[in-house]
């Protein structure tokens, strides 16, 4: 059973609305990464948070934003939803050491977002 | 541009068959290659490979990396219906900004029929 939990599991929104997805990281992990996986595609990196700060970002517009909290859980916010935002959103937690090494890249079960 | 290519995209076999899944990559500053199994939602970790020629093995699954030819293979022997899933390959580059972005392939969809 995975130590990373995501909520909600499924969500239906209409175009133009805003959505917040949540992810709790595995105990002992300090980093959360978010991915978007469209049907039939591999996951696409959105961004990563390390110690409450954004630590890298993929090719996603600014309407995709995030937060990480002191307990290392994280939120993904998407504003002005578009039909193409329909996808499985995965978060993964890991532990990043100061020397740059990391371990324990563990995925949550994802949130299925449908935009209509 | 960094990319990871998996083949075949889809595969249908019978129980007991042996399958080989391929993952080739073109990634600047390679650090490691990872294999994941995705059945419904969460990809589950299978292997991480960093060195050429060293086979990683877990039960009926095994994997090996060739850093000279830039590819990896995942073998599954004596397949079972429970092996039906999408198998994803991802490469992690070394990034000066400590960005832990993984570059993913599209996956191989494996269906094992009884």
PDB file of N, CA and C in Angstrom, chain B residues 32-95:
ATOM      1  N   UNK B  32      20.109   8.145 -14.216  1.00  0.00           N
ATOM      2  CA  UNK B  32      19.575   6.819 -13.946  1.00  0.00           C
ATOM      3  C   UNK B  32      18.362   6.561 -14.827  1.00  0.00           C
ATOM      4  N   UNK B  33      18.015   5.300 -14.977  1.00  0.00           N
ATOM      5  CA  UNK B  33      16.832   4.889 -15.732  1.00  0.00           C
ATOM      6  C   UNK B  33      15.950   4.063 -14.805  1.00  0.00           C
ATOM      7  N   UNK B  34      14.666   4.356 -14.839  1.00  0.00           N
ATOM      8  CA  UNK B  34      13.735   3.676 -13.948  1.00  0.00           C
ATOM      9  C   UNK B  34      12.638   2.988 -14.751  1.00  0.00           C
ATOM     10  N   UNK B  35      12.213   1.839 -14.259  1.00  0.00           N
ATOM     11  CA  UNK B  35      11.069   1.131 -14.815  1.00  0.00           C
ATOM     12  C   UNK B  35       9.940   1.128 -13.791  1.00  0.00           C
ATOM     13  N   UNK B  36       8.730   1.401 -14.284  1.00  0.00           N
ATOM     14  CA  UNK B  36       7.547   1.380 -13.441  1.00  0.00           C
ATOM     15  C   UNK B  36       6.471   0.523 -14.104  1.00  0.00           C
ATOM     16  N   UNK B  37       5.601  -0.045 -13.279  1.00  0.00           N
ATOM     17  CA  UNK B  37       4.422  -0.778 -13.749  1.00  0.00           C
ATOM     18  C   UNK B  37       3.203   0.026 -13.345  1.00  0.00           C
ATOM     19  N   UNK B  38       2.334   0.311 -14.312  1.00  0.00           N
ATOM     20  CA  UNK B  38       1.123   1.072 -14.017  1.00  0.00           C
ATOM     21  C   UNK B  38      -0.085   0.238 -14.399  1.00  0.00           C
ATOM     22  N   UNK B  39      -0.858  -0.160 -13.370  1.00  0.00           N
ATOM     23  CA  UNK B  39      -2.022  -0.993 -13.638  1.00  0.00           C
ATOM     24  C   UNK B  39      -3.286  -0.159 -13.739  1.00  0.00           C
ATOM     25  N   UNK B  40      -3.616   0.559 -12.700  1.00  0.00           N
ATOM     26  CA  UNK B  40      -4.810   1.404 -12.773  1.00  0.00           C
ATOM     27  C   UNK B  40      -4.435   2.873 -12.665  1.00  0.00           C
ATOM     28  N   UNK B  41      -3.787   3.210 -11.606  1.00  0.00           N
ATOM     29  CA  UNK B  41      -3.425   4.610 -11.434  1.00  0.00           C
ATOM     30  C   UNK B  41      -1.950   4.789 -11.095  1.00  0.00           C
ATOM     31  N   UNK B  42      -1.596   4.465  -9.843  1.00  0.00           N
ATOM     32  CA  UNK B  42      -0.246   4.797  -9.389  1.00  0.00           C
ATOM     33  C   UNK B  42       0.802   3.901 -10.036  1.00  0.00           C
ATOM     34  N   UNK B  43       1.791   4.488 -10.741  1.00  0.00           N
ATOM     35  CA  UNK B  43       2.911   3.676 -11.190  1.00  0.00           C
ATOM     36  C   UNK B  43       3.648   3.104  -9.982  1.00  0.00           C
ATOM     37  N   UNK B  44       3.966   1.845 -10.036  1.00  0.00           N
ATOM     38  CA  UNK B  44       4.720   1.231  -8.950  1.00  0.00           C
ATOM     39  C   UNK B  44       6.129   0.931  -9.431  1.00  0.00           C
ATOM     40  N   UNK B  45       7.078   1.226  -8.575  1.00  0.00           N
ATOM     41  CA  UNK B  45       8.485   1.137  -8.917  1.00  0.00           C
ATOM     42  C   UNK B  45       8.910  -0.309  -9.123  1.00  0.00           C
ATOM     43  N   UNK B  46       9.672  -0.549 -10.187  1.00  0.00           N
ATOM     44  CA  UNK B  46      10.227  -1.873 -10.446  1.00  0.00           C
ATOM     45  C   UNK B  46      11.738  -1.872 -10.246  1.00  0.00           C
ATOM     46  N   UNK B  47      12.432  -1.090 -11.057  1.00  0.00           N
ATOM     47  CA  UNK B  47      13.893  -1.096 -11.020  1.00  0.00           C
ATOM     48  C   UNK B  47      14.455   0.305 -11.254  1.00  0.00           C
ATOM     49  N   UNK B  48      15.630   0.531 -10.689  1.00  0.00           N
ATOM     50  CA  UNK B  48      16.430   1.696 -11.038  1.00  0.00           C
ATOM     51  C   UNK B  48      17.788   1.200 -11.506  1.00  0.00           C
ATOM     52  N   UNK B  49      18.215   1.671 -12.655  1.00  0.00           N
ATOM     53  CA  UNK B  49      19.472   1.230 -13.251  1.00  0.00           C
ATOM     54  C   UNK B  49      20.385   2.434 -13.432  1.00  0.00           C
ATOM     55  N   UNK B  50      21.619   2.282 -12.997  1.00  0.00           N
ATOM     56  CA  UNK B  50      22.573   3.372 -13.166  1.00  0.00           C
ATOM     57  C   UNK B  50      23.841   2.929 -13.880  1.00  0.00           C
ATOM     58  N   UNK B  51      24.137   1.637 -13.823  1.00  0.00           N
ATOM     59  CA  UNK B  51      25.388   1.141 -14.399  1.00  0.00           C
ATOM     60  C   UNK B  51      25.103   0.160 -15.523  1.00  0.00           C
ATOM     61  N   UNK B  52      25.935   0.189 -16.540  1.00  0.00           N
ATOM     62  CA  UNK B  52      25.773  -0.714 -17.674  1.00  0.00           C
ATOM     63  C   UNK B  52      26.102  -2.145 -17.289  1.00  0.00           C
ATOM     64  N   UNK B  53      25.359  -3.065 -17.884  1.00  0.00           N
ATOM     65  CA  UNK B  53      25.718  -4.469 -17.814  1.00  0.00           C
ATOM     66  C   UNK B  53      25.379  -5.186 -16.530  1.00  0.00           C
ATOM     67  N   UNK B  54      24.829  -4.489 -15.569  1.00  0.00           N
ATOM     68  CA  UNK B  54      24.477  -5.144 -14.305  1.00  0.00           C
ATOM     69  C   UNK B  54      22.988  -5.423 -14.310  1.00  0.00           C
ATOM     70  N   UNK B  55      22.629  -6.703 -14.290  1.00  0.00           N
ATOM     71  CA  UNK B  55      21.221  -7.072 -14.355  1.00  0.00           C
ATOM     72  C   UNK B  55      20.564  -6.935 -12.987  1.00  0.00           C
ATOM     73  N   UNK B  56      19.419  -6.272 -12.994  1.00  0.00           N
ATOM     74  CA  UNK B  56      18.599  -6.222 -11.786  1.00  0.00           C
ATOM     75  C   UNK B  56      17.499  -7.263 -11.953  1.00  0.00           C
ATOM     76  N   UNK B  57      17.206  -7.979 -10.878  1.00  0.00           N
ATOM     77  CA  UNK B  57      16.257  -9.084 -10.987  1.00  0.00           C
ATOM     78  C   UNK B  57      15.317  -9.061  -9.794  1.00  0.00           C
ATOM     79  N   UNK B  58      14.033  -9.310 -10.094  1.00  0.00           N
ATOM     80  CA  UNK B  58      13.045  -9.428  -9.038  1.00  0.00           C
ATOM     81  C   UNK B  58      12.019 -10.453  -9.487  1.00  0.00           C
ATOM     82  N   UNK B  59      12.141 -11.658  -8.978  1.00  0.00           N
ATOM     83  CA  UNK B  59      11.221 -12.719  -9.377  1.00  0.00           C
ATOM     84  C   UNK B  59      11.348 -13.026 -10.851  1.00  0.00           C
ATOM     85  N   UNK B  60      10.222 -12.913 -11.570  1.00  0.00           N
ATOM     86  CA  UNK B  60      10.229 -13.203 -13.002  1.00  0.00           C
ATOM     87  C   UNK B  60      10.636 -11.992 -13.847  1.00  0.00           C
ATOM     88  N   UNK B  61      10.875 -10.870 -13.190  1.00  0.00           N
ATOM     89  CA  UNK B  61      11.244  -9.662 -13.916  1.00  0.00           C
ATOM     90  C   UNK B  61      12.744  -9.407 -13.801  1.00  0.00           C
ATOM     91  N   UNK B  62      13.311  -8.934 -14.877  1.00  0.00           N
ATOM     92  CA  UNK B  62      14.721  -8.551 -14.854  1.00  0.00           C
ATOM     93  C   UNK B  62      14.927  -7.401 -15.829  1.00  0.00           C
ATOM     94  N   UNK B  63      15.980  -6.653 -15.593  1.00  0.00           N
ATOM     95  CA  UNK B  63      16.248  -5.503 -16.449  1.00  0.00           C
ATOM     96  C   UNK B  63      17.741  -5.250 -16.506  1.00  0.00           C
ATOM     97  N   UNK B  64      18.168  -4.672 -17.621  1.00  0.00           N
ATOM     98  CA  UNK B  64      19.568  -4.372 -17.803  1.00  0.00           C
ATOM     99  C   UNK B  64      19.698  -3.085 -18.611  1.00  0.00           C
ATOM    100  N   UNK B  65      20.795  -2.399 -18.399  1.00  0.00           N
ATOM    101  CA  UNK B  65      21.027  -1.097 -19.034  1.00  0.00           C
ATOM    102  C   UNK B  65      22.291  -1.147 -19.889  1.00  0.00           C
ATOM    103  N   UNK B  66      22.233  -0.525 -21.041  1.00  0.00           N
ATOM    104  CA  UNK B  66      23.409  -0.383 -21.904  1.00  0.00           C
ATOM    105  C   UNK B  66      23.626   1.116 -22.144  1.00  0.00           C
ATOM    106  N   UNK B  67      24.570   1.695 -21.414  1.00  0.00           N
ATOM    107  CA  UNK B  67      24.780   3.144 -21.498  1.00  0.00           C
ATOM    108  C   UNK B  67      25.555   3.542 -22.744  1.00  0.00           C
ATOM    109  N   UNK B  68      26.171   2.574 -23.394  1.00  0.00           N
ATOM    110  CA  UNK B  68      26.878   2.879 -24.639  1.00  0.00           C
ATOM    111  C   UNK B  68      25.890   3.010 -25.786  1.00  0.00           C
ATOM    112  N   UNK B  69      24.944   2.058 -25.849  1.00  0.00           N
ATOM    113  CA  UNK B  69      23.941   2.073 -26.915  1.00  0.00           C
ATOM    114  C   UNK B  69      22.678   2.820 -26.498  1.00  0.00           C
ATOM    115  N   UNK B  70      22.645   3.297 -25.270  1.00  0.00           N
ATOM    116  CA  UNK B  70      21.542   4.136 -24.757  1.00  0.00           C
ATOM    117  C   UNK B  70      20.193   3.420 -24.795  1.00  0.00           C
ATOM    118  N   UNK B  71      20.143   2.250 -24.191  1.00  0.00           N
ATOM    119  CA  UNK B  71      18.856   1.587 -24.070  1.00  0.00           C
ATOM    120  C   UNK B  71      18.844   0.656 -22.869  1.00  0.00           C
ATOM    121  N   UNK B  72      17.629   0.270 -22.534  1.00  0.00           N
ATOM    122  CA  UNK B  72      17.421  -0.704 -21.480  1.00  0.00           C
ATOM    123  C   UNK B  72      16.334  -1.673 -21.937  1.00  0.00           C
ATOM    124  N   UNK B  73      16.373  -2.887 -21.409  1.00  0.00           N
ATOM    125  CA  UNK B  73      15.303  -3.834 -21.672  1.00  0.00           C
ATOM    126  C   UNK B  73      14.748  -4.338 -20.344  1.00  0.00           C
ATOM    127  N   UNK B  74      13.465  -4.642 -20.387  1.00  0.00           N
ATOM    128  CA  UNK B  74      12.784  -5.249 -19.252  1.00  0.00           C
ATOM    129  C   UNK B  74      12.255  -6.602 -19.730  1.00  0.00           C
ATOM    130  N   UNK B  75      12.681  -7.651 -19.068  1.00  0.00           N
ATOM    131  CA  UNK B  75      12.228  -9.002 -19.424  1.00  0.00           C
ATOM    132  C   UNK B  75      11.246  -9.520 -18.386  1.00  0.00           C
ATOM    133  N   UNK B  76      10.211 -10.164 -18.868  1.00  0.00           N
ATOM    134  CA  UNK B  76       9.269 -10.841 -17.988  1.00  0.00           C
ATOM    135  C   UNK B  76       9.149 -12.279 -18.489  1.00  0.00           C
ATOM    136  N   UNK B  77       9.532 -13.225 -17.660  1.00  0.00           N
ATOM    137  CA  UNK B  77       9.438 -14.634 -18.046  1.00  0.00           C
ATOM    138  C   UNK B  77       8.181 -15.251 -17.455  1.00  0.00           C
ATOM    139  N   UNK B  78       7.709 -16.335 -18.105  1.00  0.00           N
ATOM    140  CA  UNK B  78       6.527 -17.066 -17.629  1.00  0.00           C
ATOM    141  C   UNK B  78       5.409 -16.101 -17.252  1.00  0.00           C
ATOM    142  N   UNK B  79       5.003 -15.266 -18.199  1.00  0.00           N
ATOM    143  CA  UNK B  79       4.025 -14.218 -17.913  1.00  0.00           C
ATOM    144  C   UNK B  79       2.723 -14.780 -17.339  1.00  0.00           C
ATOM    145  N   UNK B  80       2.096 -13.958 -16.509  1.00  0.00           N
ATOM    146  CA  UNK B  80       0.811 -14.284 -15.896  1.00  0.00           C
ATOM    147  C   UNK B  80      -0.176 -13.169 -16.222  1.00  0.00           C
ATOM    148  N   UNK B  81      -1.466 -13.447 -16.069  1.00  0.00           N
ATOM    149  CA  UNK B  81      -2.470 -12.421 -16.378  1.00  0.00           C
ATOM    150  C   UNK B  81      -2.273 -11.190 -15.499  1.00  0.00           C
ATOM    151  N   UNK B  82      -1.746 -11.380 -14.303  1.00  0.00           N
ATOM    152  CA  UNK B  82      -1.492 -10.249 -13.412  1.00  0.00           C
ATOM    153  C   UNK B  82      -0.374  -9.335 -13.879  1.00  0.00           C
ATOM    154  N   UNK B  83       0.354  -9.760 -14.893  1.00  0.00           N
ATOM    155  CA  UNK B  83       1.403  -8.897 -15.454  1.00  0.00           C
ATOM    156  C   UNK B  83       0.817  -7.876 -16.436  1.00  0.00           C
ATOM    157  N   UNK B  84      -0.455  -8.027 -16.776  1.00  0.00           N
ATOM    158  CA  UNK B  84      -1.096  -7.090 -17.699  1.00  0.00           C
ATOM    159  C   UNK B  84      -1.085  -5.690 -17.092  1.00  0.00           C
ATOM    160  N   UNK B  85      -0.484  -4.759 -17.792  1.00  0.00           N
ATOM    161  CA  UNK B  85      -0.320  -3.403 -17.274  1.00  0.00           C
ATOM    162  C   UNK B  85       0.382  -2.575 -18.336  1.00  0.00           C
ATOM    163  N   UNK B  86       0.552  -1.303 -18.018  1.00  0.00           N
ATOM    164  CA  UNK B  86       1.411  -0.448 -18.838  1.00  0.00           C
ATOM    165  C   UNK B  86       2.755  -0.376 -18.131  1.00  0.00           C
ATOM    166  N   UNK B  87       3.814  -0.619 -18.880  1.00  0.00           N
ATOM    167  CA  UNK B  87       5.156  -0.562 -18.322  1.00  0.00           C
ATOM    168  C   UNK B  87       5.817   0.727 -18.809  1.00  0.00           C
ATOM    169  N   UNK B  88       6.175   1.541 -17.854  1.00  0.00           N
ATOM    170  CA  UNK B  88       6.740   2.857 -18.161  1.00  0.00           C
ATOM    171  C   UNK B  88       8.230   2.884 -17.872  1.00  0.00           C
ATOM    172  N   UNK B  89       8.937   3.547 -18.752  1.00  0.00           N
ATOM    173  CA  UNK B  89      10.373   3.756 -18.593  1.00  0.00           C
ATOM    174  C   UNK B  89      10.602   5.251 -18.417  1.00  0.00           C
ATOM    175  N   UNK B  90      11.441   5.627 -17.488  1.00  0.00           N
ATOM    176  CA  UNK B  90      11.732   7.045 -17.256  1.00  0.00           C
ATOM    177  C   UNK B  90      13.227   7.217 -17.029  1.00  0.00           C
ATOM    178  N   UNK B  91      13.737   8.326 -17.493  1.00  0.00           N
ATOM    179  CA  UNK B  91      15.156   8.641 -17.314  1.00  0.00           C
ATOM    180  C   UNK B  91      15.296   9.899 -16.487  1.00  0.00           C
ATOM    181  N   UNK B  92      16.202   9.856 -15.536  1.00  0.00           N
ATOM    182  CA  UNK B  92      16.472  11.016 -14.702  1.00  0.00           C
ATOM    183  C   UNK B  92      17.831  11.580 -15.074  1.00  0.00           C
ATOM    184  N   UNK B  93      17.849  12.823 -15.550  1.00  0.00           N
ATOM    185  CA  UNK B  93      19.135  13.440 -15.850  1.00  0.00           C
ATOM    186  C   UNK B  93      19.726  14.094 -14.608  1.00  0.00           C
ATOM    187  N   UNK B  94      21.012  14.315 -14.665  1.00  0.00           N
ATOM    188  CA  UNK B  94      21.657  15.133 -13.643  1.00  0.00           C
ATOM    189  C   UNK B  94      21.357  16.582 -13.999  1.00  0.00           C
ATOM    190  N   UNK B  95      20.850  17.315 -13.022  1.00  0.00           N
ATOM    191  CA  UNK B  95      20.480  18.699 -13.307  1.00  0.00           C
ATOM    192  C   UNK B  95      21.157  19.591 -12.289  1.00  0.00           C
TER     193      UNK B  95
END
